[in-house]
Tab-separated table of C-alpha atoms and ligand atoms in Angstrom:
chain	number	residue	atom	x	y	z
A	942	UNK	CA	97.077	95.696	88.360
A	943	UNK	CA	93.691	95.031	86.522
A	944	UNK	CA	90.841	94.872	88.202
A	945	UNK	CA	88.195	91.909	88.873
A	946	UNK	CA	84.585	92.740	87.632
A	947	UNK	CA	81.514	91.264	87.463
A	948	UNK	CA	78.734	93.518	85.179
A	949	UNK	CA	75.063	92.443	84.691
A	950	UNK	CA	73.791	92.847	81.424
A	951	UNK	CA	70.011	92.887	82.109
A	952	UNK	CA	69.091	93.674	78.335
A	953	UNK	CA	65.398	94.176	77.530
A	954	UNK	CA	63.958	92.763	80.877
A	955	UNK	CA	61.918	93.803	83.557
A	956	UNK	CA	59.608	96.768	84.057
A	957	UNK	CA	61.235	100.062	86.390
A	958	UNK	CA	59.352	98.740	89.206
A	959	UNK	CA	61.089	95.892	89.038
A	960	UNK	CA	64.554	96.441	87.833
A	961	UNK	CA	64.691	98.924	90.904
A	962	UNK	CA	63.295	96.037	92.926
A	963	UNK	CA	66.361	93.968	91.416
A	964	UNK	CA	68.925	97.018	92.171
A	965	UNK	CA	68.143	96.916	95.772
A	966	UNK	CA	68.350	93.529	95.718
A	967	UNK	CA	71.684	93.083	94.874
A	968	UNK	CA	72.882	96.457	96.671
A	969	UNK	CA	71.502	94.345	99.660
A	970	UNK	CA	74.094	91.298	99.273
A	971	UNK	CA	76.903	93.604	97.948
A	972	UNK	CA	78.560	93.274	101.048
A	973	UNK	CA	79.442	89.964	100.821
A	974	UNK	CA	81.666	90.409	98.185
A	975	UNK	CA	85.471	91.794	98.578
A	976	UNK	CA	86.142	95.481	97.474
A	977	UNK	CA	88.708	93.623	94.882
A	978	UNK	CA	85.782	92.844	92.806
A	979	UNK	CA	84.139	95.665	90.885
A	980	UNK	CA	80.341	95.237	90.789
A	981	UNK	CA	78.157	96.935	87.852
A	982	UNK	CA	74.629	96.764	86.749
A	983	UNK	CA	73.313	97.557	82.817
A	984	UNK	CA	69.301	97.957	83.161
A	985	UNK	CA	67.859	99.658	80.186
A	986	UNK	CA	67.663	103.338	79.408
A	987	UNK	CA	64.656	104.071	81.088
A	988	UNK	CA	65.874	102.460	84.071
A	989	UNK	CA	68.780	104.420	84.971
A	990	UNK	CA	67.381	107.421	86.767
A	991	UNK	CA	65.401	105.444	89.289
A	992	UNK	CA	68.077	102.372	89.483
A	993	UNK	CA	71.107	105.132	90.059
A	994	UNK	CA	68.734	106.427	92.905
A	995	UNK	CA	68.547	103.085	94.711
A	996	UNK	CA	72.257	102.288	94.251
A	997	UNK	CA	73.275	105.712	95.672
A	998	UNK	CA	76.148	105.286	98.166
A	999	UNK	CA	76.362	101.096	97.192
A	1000	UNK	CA	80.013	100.029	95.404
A	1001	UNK	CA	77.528	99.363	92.780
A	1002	UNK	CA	78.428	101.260	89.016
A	1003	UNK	CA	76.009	102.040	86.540
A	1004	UNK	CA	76.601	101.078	82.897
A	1005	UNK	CA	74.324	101.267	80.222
A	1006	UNK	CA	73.361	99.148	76.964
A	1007	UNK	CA	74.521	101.395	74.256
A	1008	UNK	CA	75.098	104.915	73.110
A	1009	UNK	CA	74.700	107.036	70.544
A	1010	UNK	CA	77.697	107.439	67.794
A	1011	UNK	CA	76.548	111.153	68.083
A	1012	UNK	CA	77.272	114.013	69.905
A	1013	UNK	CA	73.528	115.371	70.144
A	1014	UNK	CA	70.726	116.978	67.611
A	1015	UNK	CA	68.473	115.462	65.533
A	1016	UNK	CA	68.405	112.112	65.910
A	1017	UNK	CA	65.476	110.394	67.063
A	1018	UNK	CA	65.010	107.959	69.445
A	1019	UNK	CA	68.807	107.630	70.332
A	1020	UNK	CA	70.664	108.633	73.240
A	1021	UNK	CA	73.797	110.350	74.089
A	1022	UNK	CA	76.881	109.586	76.505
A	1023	UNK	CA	76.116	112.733	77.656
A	1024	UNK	CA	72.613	112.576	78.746
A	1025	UNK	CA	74.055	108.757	80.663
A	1026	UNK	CA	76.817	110.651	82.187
A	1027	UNK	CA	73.869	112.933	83.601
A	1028	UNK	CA	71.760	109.841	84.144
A	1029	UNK	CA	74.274	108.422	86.536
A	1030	UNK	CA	76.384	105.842	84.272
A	1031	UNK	CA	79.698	105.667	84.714
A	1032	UNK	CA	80.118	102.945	81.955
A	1033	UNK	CA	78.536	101.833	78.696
A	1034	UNK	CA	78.292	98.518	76.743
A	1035	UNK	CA	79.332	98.942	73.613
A	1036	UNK	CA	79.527	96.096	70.659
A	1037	UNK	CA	77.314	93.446	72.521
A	1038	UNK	CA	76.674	90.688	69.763
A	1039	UNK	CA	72.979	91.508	69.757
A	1040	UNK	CA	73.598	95.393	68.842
A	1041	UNK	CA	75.933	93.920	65.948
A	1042	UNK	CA	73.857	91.197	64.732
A	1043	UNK	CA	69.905	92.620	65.349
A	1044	UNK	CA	70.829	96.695	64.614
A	1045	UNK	CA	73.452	96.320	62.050
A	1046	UNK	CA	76.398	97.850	64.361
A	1047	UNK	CA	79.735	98.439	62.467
A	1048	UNK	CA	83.248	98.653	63.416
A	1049	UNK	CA	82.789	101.992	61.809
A	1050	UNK	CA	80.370	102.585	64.083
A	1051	UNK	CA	81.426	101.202	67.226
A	1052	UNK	CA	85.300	103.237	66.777
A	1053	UNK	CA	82.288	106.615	66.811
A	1054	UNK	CA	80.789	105.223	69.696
A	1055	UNK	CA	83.894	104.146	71.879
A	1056	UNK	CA	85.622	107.666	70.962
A	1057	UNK	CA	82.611	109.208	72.045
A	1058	UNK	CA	81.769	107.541	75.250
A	1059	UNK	CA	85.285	108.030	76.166
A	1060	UNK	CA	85.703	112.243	75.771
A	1061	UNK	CA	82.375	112.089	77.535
A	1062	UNK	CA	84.150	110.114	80.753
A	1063	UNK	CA	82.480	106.665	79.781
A	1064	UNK	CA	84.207	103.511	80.477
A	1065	UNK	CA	83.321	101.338	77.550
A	1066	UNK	CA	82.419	97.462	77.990
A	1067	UNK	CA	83.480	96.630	74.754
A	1068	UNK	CA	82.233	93.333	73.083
A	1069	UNK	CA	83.500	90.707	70.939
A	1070	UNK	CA	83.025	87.245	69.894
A	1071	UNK	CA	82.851	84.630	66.966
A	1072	UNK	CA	78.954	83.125	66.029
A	1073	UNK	CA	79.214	79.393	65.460
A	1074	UNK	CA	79.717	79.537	61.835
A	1075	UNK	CA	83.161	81.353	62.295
A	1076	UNK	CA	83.891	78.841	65.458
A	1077	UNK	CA	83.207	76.142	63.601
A	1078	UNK	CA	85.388	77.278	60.241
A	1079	UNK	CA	88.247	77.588	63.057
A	1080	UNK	CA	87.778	81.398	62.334
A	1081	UNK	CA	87.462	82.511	65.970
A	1082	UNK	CA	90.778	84.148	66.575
A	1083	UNK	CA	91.296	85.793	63.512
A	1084	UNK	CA	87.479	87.084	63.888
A	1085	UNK	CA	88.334	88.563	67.279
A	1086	UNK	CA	91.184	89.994	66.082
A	1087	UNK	CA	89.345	91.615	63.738
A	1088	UNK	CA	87.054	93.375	65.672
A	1089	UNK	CA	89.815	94.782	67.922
A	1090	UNK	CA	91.849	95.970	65.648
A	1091	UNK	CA	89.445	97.706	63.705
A	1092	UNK	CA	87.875	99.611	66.610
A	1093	UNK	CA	90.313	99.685	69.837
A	1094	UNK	CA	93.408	100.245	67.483
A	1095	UNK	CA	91.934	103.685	66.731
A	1096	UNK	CA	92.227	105.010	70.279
A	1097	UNK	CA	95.117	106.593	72.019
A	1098	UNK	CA	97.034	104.567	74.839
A	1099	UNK	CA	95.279	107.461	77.544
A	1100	UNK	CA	91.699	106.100	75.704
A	1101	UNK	CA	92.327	103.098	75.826
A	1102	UNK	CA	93.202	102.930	79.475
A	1103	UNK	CA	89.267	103.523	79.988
A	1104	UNK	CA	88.207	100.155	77.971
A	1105	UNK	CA	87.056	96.974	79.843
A	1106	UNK	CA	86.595	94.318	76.626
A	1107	UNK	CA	84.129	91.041	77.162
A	1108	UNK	CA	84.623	88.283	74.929
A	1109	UNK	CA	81.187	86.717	74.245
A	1110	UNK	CA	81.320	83.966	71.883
A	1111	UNK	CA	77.730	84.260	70.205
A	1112	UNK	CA	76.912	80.608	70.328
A	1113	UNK	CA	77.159	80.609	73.881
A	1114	UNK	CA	74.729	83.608	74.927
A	1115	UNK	CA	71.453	82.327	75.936
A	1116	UNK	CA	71.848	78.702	74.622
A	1117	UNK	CA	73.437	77.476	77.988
A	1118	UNK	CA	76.008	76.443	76.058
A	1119	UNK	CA	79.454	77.785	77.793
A	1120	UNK	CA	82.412	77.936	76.409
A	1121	UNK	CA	84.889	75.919	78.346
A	1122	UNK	CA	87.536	77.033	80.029
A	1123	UNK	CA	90.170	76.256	77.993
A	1124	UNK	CA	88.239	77.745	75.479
A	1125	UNK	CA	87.688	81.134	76.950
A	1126	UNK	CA	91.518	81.395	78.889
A	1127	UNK	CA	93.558	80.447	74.752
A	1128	UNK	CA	90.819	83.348	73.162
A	1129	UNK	CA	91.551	85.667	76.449
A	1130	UNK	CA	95.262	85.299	75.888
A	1131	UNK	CA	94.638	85.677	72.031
A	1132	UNK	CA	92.548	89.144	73.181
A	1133	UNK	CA	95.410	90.475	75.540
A	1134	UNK	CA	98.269	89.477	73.018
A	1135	UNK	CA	96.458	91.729	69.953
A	1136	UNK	CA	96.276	94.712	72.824
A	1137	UNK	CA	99.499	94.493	73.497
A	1138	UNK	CA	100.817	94.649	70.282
A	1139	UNK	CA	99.765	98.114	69.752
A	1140	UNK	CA	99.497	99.085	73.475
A	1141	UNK	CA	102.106	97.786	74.831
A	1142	UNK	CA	102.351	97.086	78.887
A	1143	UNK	CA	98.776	98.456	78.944
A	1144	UNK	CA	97.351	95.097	78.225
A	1145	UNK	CA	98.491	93.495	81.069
A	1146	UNK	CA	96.262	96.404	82.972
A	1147	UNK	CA	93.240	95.945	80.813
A	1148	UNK	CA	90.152	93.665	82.706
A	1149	UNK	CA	89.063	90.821	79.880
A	1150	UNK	CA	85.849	89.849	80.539
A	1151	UNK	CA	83.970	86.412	79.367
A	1152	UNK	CA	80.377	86.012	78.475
A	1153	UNK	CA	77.899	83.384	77.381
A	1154	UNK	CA	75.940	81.427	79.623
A	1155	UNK	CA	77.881	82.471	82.884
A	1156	UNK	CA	76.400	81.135	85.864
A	1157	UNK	CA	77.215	80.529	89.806
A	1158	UNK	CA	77.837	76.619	88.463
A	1159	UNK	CA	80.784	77.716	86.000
A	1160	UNK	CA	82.427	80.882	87.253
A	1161	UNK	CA	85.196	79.462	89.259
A	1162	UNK	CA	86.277	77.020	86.796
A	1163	UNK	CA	86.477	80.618	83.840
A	1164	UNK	CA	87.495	82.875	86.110
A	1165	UNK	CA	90.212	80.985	87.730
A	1166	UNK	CA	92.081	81.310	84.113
A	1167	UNK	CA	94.850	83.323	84.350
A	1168	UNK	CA	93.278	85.703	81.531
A	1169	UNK	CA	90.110	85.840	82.812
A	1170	UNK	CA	89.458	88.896	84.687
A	1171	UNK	CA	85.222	88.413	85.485
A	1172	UNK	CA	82.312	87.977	83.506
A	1173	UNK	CA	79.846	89.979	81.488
A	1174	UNK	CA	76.247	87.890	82.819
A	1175	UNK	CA	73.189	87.535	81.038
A	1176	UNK	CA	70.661	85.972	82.288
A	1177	UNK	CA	71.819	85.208	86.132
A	1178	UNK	CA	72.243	88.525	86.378
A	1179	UNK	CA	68.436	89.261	86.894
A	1180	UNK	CA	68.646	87.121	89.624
A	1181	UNK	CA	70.184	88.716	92.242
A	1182	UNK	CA	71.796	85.642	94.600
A	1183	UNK	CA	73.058	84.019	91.361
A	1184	UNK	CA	74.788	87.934	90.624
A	1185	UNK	CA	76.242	87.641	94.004
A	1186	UNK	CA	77.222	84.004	93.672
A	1187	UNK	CA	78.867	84.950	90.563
A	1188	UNK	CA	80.678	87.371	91.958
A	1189	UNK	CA	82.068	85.276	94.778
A	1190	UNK	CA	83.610	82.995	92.322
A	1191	UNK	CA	86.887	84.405	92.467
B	324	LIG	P1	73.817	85.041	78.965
B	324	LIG	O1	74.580	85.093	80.274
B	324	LIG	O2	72.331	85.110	79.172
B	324	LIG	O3	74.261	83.938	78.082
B	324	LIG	O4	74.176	86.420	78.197
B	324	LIG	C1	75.501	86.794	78.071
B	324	LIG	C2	75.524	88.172	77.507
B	324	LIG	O5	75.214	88.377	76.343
B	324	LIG	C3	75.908	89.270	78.399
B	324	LIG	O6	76.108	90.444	77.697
């Protein structure tokens, strides 16, 4: 059976002193919330030393924001699955929207990355989701199809065992703007129905987060949906009751 999860994507916020703060924080209330939920936390790179130190012994993963498409060498200012393995992630995201639309990430790309974080014992978070334009042109499913096949079609059954996927439809991250839950439970079934076309049974054990302006006020009604295995959380993540809340939505 697939597993609930709730990860907290804190992006580029807060200094170490803080995020750390924020770790401790939400290792604190982590005992509310049933060992059926999975709990991670994505701080930035230079967070995850210090932030896998205060989570030490918690239910609490690590995941980070990204990772390289290479192995390791000469290439400046990235950094490897291997050096997060050693940092003390367990997962990365991979995809996110903002990687895609600011950094010019590729399907090309992302099938490098994925492969990679895999064979290094990575659990991606891979993203997808339609901007407005394509939701608007009535484009979404074939969009999100898309991006699925071209990447997680690549990968064996035994790779793709590791993947978590988040749908994040780009018009609702950071605009407050959720996707309802109709919405998110037709595209979740849409998501789960493409996966099990090439993987078969495996889709019914693959978690399907949703993402976009996920807060303690809207979780129960998303993650209620059949489909609808947790959330990927922006901005209530750096808040660590509203993680928690979150969390408890199930
Ligand atoms: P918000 O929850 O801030 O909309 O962000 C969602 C997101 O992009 C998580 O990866």
């Amino acid at each position: 059976m697939r597993k609930n999860i709730v990860a907290g994507n804190w992006k580029m916020n807060t200094t170490v002193a803080e995020g750390v703060e924020l770790a401790k924080a939400v290792v604190a209330k982590s005992s509310e919330v049933p060992a059926s939920t999975g709990l991670i936390i994505a701080p930035p790179f230079t967070h995850l030393v210090p932030v896998a130190e205060a989570i030490k012994g918690s239910v609490i993963g690590l995941s980070a924001q990204n990772c390289a498409d290479k192995e390791k060498g000469a290439y400046t200012g990235e950094v490897s699955a291997d050096m997060l393995v050693s940092a003390g992630c367990a997962y990365t995201i991979l995809g996110h929207s903002e990687r895609r639309q600011y950094y010019g990430e590729t399907d090309a790309k992302l099938v490098e990355k994925v492969k990679l974080a895999i064979a290094h014992g990575l659990s991606p978070i891979f993203c997808v989701g339609e901007n407005l334009e394509e939701r608007e042109a009535g484009r979404h499913f074939d969009v999100v199809t898309e991006q699925i096949k071209n990447v997680l079609y690549t990968l064996s059954a035994e790779e793709m065992a590791k993947v978590i996927i988040a749908y994040e439809p780009v018009w609702a991250i950071g605009t407050g703007k959720t996707a309802t839950a109709g919405q998110a439970q037709e595209i979740h079934a849409c998501i789960r129905k493409v996966v099990a076309e090439k993987f078969g049974e495996l889709a019914e054990d693959i978690t399907i987060l949703y993402g976009g302006s996920c807060k303690p006020s809207n979780a129960k009604e998303l993650f209620a949906c059949p489909d609808i295995d947790g959330g990927l959380i922006g901005g209530a993540a750096l808040k660590a009751d509203d993680f928690i809340a979150i969390a408890l939505s199930f």
